[in-house]
PDB file of C-alpha atoms in Angstrom:
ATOM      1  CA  UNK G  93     -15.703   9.006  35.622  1.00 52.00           C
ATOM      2  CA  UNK G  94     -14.733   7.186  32.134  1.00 55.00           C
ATOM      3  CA  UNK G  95     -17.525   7.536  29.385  1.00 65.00           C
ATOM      4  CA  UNK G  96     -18.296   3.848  27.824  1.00 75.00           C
ATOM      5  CA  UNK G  97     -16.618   3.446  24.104  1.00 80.00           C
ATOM      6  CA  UNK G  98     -19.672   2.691  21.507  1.00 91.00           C
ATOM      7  CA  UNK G  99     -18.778   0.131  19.148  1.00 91.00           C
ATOM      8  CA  UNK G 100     -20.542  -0.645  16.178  1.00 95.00           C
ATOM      9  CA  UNK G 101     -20.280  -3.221  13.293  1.00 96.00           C
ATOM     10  CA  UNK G 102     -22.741  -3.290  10.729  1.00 95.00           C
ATOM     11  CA  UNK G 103     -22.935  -4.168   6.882  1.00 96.00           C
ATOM     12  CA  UNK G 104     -22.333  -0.810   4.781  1.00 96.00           C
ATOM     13  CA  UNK G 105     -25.014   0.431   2.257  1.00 94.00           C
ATOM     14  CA  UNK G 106     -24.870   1.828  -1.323  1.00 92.00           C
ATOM     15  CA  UNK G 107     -25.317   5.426   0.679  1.00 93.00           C
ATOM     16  CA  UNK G 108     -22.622   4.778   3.152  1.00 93.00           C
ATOM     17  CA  UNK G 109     -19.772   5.491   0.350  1.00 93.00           C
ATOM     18  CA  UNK G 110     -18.644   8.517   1.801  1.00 92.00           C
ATOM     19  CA  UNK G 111     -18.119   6.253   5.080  1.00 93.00           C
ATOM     20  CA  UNK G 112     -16.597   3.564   3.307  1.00 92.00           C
ATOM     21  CA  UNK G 113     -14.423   6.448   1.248  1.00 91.00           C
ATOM     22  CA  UNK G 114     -13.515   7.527   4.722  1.00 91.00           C
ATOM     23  CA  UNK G 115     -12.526   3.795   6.282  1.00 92.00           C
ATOM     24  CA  UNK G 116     -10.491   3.277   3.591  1.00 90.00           C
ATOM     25  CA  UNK G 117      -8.329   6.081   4.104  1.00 89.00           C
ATOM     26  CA  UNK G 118      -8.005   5.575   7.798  1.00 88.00           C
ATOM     27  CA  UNK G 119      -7.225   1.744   7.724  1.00 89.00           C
ATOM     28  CA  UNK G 120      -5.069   1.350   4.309  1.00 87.00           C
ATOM     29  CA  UNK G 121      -1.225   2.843   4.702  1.00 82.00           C
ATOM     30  CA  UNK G 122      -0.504   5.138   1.941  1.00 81.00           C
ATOM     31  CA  UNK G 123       1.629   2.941   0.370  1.00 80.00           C
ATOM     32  CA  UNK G 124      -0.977   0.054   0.051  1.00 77.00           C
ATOM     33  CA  UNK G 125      -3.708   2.332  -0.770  1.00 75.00           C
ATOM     34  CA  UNK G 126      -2.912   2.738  -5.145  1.00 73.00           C
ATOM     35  CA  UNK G 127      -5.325   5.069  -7.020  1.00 74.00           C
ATOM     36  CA  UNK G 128      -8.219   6.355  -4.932  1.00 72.00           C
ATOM     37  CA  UNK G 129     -11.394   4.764  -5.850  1.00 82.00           C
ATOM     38  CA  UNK G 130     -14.143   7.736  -6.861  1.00 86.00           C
ATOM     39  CA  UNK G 131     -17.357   8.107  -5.074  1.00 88.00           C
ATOM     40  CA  UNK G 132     -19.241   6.559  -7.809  1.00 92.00           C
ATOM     41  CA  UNK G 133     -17.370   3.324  -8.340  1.00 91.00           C
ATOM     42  CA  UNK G 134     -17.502   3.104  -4.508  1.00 92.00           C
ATOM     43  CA  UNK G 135     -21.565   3.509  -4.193  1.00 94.00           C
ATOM     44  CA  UNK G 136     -21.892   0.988  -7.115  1.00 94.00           C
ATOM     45  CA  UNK G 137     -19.483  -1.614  -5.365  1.00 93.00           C
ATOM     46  CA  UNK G 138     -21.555  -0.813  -1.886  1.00 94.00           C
ATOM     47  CA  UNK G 139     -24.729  -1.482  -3.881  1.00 94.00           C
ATOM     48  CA  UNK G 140     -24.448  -4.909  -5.091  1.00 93.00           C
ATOM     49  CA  UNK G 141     -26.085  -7.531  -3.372  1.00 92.00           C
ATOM     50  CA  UNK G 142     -23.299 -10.225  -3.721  1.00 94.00           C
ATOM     51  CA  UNK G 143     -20.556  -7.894  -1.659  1.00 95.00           C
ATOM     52  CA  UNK G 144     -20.189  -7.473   2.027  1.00 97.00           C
ATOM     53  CA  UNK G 145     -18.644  -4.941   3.000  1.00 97.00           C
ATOM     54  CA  UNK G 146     -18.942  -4.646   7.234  1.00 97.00           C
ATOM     55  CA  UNK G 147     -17.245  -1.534   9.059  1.00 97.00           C
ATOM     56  CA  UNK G 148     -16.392  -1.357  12.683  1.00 97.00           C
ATOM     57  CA  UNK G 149     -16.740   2.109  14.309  1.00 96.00           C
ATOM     58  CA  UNK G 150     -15.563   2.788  17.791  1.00 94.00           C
ATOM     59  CA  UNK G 151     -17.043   6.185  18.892  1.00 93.00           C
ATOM     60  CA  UNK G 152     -17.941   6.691  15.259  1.00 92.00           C
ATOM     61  CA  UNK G 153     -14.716   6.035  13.711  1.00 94.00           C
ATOM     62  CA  UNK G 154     -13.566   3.427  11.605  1.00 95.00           C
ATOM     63  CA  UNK G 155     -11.324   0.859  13.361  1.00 95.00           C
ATOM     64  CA  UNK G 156     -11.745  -1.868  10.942  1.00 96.00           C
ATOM     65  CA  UNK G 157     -13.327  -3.302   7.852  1.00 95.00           C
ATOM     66  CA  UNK G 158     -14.045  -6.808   6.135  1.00 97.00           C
ATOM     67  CA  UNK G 159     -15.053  -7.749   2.905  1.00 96.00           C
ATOM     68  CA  UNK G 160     -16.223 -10.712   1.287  1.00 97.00           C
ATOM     69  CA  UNK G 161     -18.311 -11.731  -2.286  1.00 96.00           C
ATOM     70  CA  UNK G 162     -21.223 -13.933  -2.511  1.00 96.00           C
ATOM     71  CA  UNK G 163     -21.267 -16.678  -5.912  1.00 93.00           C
ATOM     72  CA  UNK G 164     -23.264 -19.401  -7.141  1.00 91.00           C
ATOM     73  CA  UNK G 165     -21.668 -22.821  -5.973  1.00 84.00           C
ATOM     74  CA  UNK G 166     -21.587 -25.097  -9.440  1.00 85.00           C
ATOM     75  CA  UNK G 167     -22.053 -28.548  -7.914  1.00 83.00           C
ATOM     76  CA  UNK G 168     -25.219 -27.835  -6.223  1.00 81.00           C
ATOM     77  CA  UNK G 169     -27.889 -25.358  -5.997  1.00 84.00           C
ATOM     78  CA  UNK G 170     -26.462 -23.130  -3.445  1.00 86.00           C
ATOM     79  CA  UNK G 171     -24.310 -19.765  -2.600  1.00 92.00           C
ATOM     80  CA  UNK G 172     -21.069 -19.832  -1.503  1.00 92.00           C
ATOM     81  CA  UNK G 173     -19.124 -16.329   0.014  1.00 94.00           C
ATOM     82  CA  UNK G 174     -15.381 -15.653  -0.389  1.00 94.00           C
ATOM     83  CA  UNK G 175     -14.427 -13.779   3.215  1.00 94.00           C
ATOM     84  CA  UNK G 176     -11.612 -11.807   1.173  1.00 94.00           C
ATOM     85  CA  UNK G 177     -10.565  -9.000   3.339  1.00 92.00           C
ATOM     86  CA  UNK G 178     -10.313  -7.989   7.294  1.00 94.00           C
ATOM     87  CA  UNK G 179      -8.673  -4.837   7.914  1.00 93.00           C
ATOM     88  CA  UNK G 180      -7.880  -3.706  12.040  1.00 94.00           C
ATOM     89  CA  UNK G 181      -6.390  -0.650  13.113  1.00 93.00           C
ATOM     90  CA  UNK G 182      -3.219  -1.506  14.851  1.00 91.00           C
ATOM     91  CA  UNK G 183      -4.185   0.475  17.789  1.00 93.00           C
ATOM     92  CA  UNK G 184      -7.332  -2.360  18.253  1.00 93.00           C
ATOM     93  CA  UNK G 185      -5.910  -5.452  17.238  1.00 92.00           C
ATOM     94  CA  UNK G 186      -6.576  -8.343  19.739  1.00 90.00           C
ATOM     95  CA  UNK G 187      -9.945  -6.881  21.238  1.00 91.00           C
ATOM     96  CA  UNK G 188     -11.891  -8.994  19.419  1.00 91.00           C
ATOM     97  CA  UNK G 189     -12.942  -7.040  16.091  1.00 94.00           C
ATOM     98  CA  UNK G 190     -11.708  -9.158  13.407  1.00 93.00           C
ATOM     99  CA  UNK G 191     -14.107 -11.941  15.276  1.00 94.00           C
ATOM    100  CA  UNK G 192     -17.285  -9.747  15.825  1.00 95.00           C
ATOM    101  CA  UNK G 193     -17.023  -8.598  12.238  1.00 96.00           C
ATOM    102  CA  UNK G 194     -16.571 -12.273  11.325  1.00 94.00           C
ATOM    103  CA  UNK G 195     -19.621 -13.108  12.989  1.00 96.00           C
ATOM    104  CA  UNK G 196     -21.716 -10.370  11.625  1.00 97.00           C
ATOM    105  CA  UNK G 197     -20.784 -11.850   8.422  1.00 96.00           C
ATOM    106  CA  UNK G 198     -22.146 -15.363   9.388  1.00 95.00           C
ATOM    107  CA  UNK G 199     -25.505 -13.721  10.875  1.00 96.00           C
ATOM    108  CA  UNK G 200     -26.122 -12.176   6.707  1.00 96.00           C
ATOM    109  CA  UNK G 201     -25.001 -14.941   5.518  1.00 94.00           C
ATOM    110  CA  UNK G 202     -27.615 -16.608   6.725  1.00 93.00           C
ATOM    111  CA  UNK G 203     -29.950 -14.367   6.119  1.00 94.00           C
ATOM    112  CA  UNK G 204     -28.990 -14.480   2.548  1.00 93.00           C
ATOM    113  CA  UNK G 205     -29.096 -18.127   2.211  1.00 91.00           C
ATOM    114  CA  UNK G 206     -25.453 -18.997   2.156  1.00 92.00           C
ATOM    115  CA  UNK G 207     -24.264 -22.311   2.238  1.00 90.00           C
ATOM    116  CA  UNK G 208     -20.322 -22.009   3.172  1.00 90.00           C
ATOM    117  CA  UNK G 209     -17.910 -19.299   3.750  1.00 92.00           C
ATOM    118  CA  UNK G 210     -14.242 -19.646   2.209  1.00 90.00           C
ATOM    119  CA  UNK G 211     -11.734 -18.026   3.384  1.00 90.00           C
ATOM    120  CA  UNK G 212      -7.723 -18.548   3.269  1.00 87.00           C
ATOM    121  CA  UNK G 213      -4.449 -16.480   4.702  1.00 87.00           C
ATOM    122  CA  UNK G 214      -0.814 -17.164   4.855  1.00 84.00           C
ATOM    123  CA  UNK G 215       0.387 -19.940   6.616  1.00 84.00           C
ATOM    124  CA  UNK G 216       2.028 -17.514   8.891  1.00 87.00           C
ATOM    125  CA  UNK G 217      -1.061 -15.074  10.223  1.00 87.00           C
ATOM    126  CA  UNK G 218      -1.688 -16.222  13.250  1.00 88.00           C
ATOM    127  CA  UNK G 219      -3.828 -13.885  14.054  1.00 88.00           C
ATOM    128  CA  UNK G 220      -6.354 -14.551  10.938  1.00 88.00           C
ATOM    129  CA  UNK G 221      -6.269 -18.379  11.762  1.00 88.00           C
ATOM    130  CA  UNK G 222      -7.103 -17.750  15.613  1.00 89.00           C
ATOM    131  CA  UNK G 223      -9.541 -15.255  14.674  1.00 90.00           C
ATOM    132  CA  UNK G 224     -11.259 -17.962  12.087  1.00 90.00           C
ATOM    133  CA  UNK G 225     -11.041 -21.209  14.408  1.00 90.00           C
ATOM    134  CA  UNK G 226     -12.484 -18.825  16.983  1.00 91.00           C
ATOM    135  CA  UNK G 227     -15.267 -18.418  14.774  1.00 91.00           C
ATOM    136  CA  UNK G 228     -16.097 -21.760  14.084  1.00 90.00           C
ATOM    137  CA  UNK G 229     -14.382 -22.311  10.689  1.00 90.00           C
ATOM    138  CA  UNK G 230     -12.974 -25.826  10.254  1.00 87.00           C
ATOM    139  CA  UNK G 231      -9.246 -25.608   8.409  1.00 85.00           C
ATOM    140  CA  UNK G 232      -9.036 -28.184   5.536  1.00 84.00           C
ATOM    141  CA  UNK G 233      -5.307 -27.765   4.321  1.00 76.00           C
ATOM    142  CA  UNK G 234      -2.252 -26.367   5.181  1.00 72.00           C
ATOM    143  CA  UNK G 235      -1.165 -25.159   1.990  1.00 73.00           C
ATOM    144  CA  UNK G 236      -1.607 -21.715   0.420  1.00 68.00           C
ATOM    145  CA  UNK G 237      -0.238 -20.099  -2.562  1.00 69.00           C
ATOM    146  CA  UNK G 238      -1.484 -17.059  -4.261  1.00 69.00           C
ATOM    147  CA  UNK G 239      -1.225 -15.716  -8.107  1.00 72.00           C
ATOM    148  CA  UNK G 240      -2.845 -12.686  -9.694  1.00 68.00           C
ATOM    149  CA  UNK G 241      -4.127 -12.086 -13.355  1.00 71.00           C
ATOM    150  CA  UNK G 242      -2.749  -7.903 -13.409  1.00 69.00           C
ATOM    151  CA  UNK G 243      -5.469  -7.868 -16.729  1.00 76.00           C
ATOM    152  CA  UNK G 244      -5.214  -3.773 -16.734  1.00 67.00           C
ATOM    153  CA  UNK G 245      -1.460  -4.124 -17.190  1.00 64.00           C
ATOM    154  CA  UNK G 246      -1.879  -5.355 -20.715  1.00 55.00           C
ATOM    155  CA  UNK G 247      -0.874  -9.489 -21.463  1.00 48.00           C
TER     156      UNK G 247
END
């Protein structure tokens, strides 16, 4: 007889760093992962209301991760979040986790009184654009090009 796999997605707390500490280690290759963030910084990131940080355990381990950041909108009175990160385990792509942890975001969104999620990927992730038209998000271009301000590398 096969025991039933337990999966879990829920919204990670300022106490869940070690967890978090954990998932990122797991889900990040080596060579992506840069300096190891401390405990601390980790706690204070997991404690700010305007991050979302959702992990998906499957029999208590981390398979995946997403991560978005809640701002004011400027032309009216309401929040907007920034979906900026989903992370899968290879071994459980395509088994629906990207979407559940997509919806979980939606469902505190909500709850938090946000107007409009954002998110954007490379024109050629097909999986992230199934996974978000799944969802329900409508896609408004088809254009995407990304630059980063390195500001701890000095100007």
């Amino acid at each position: 007889m096969r025991s039933q796999t337990l999966m879990e997605i829920r919204r990670l707390q300022e106490n869940d760093h070690e967890l978090l500490a954990s998932a990122l280690w797991l889900l990040i290759p080596e060579s992506e992962r840069g300096s190891v963030a401390s405990h601390a910084y980790l706690k204070q990131a997991l404690g700010c209301k305007n991050c979302y940080f959702l992990l998906c355990l499957v029999d208590s381990t981390p398979v995946g991760y997403l991560s978005a950041f809640r701002f004011p909108a400027v032309e009216n009175t309401s929040f907007q979040v920034y979906l900026y990160d989903i992370v899968v385990d290879a071994r459980f792509r395509r088994k629906g986790i990207g979407t559940r942890m997509i919806e979980e975001l939606k469902k505190c969104c909500i709850e938090d009184q946000v107007s409009r999620i954002w998110v954007g990927t490379s024109l050629d992730n097909e999986a992230a654009k199934r996974a978000f038209e799944i969802t329900g998000a409508r896609k408004v271009r088809e254009t995407y090009i990304e630059y980063i301000y390195d500001l701890d590398e000095g100007a």
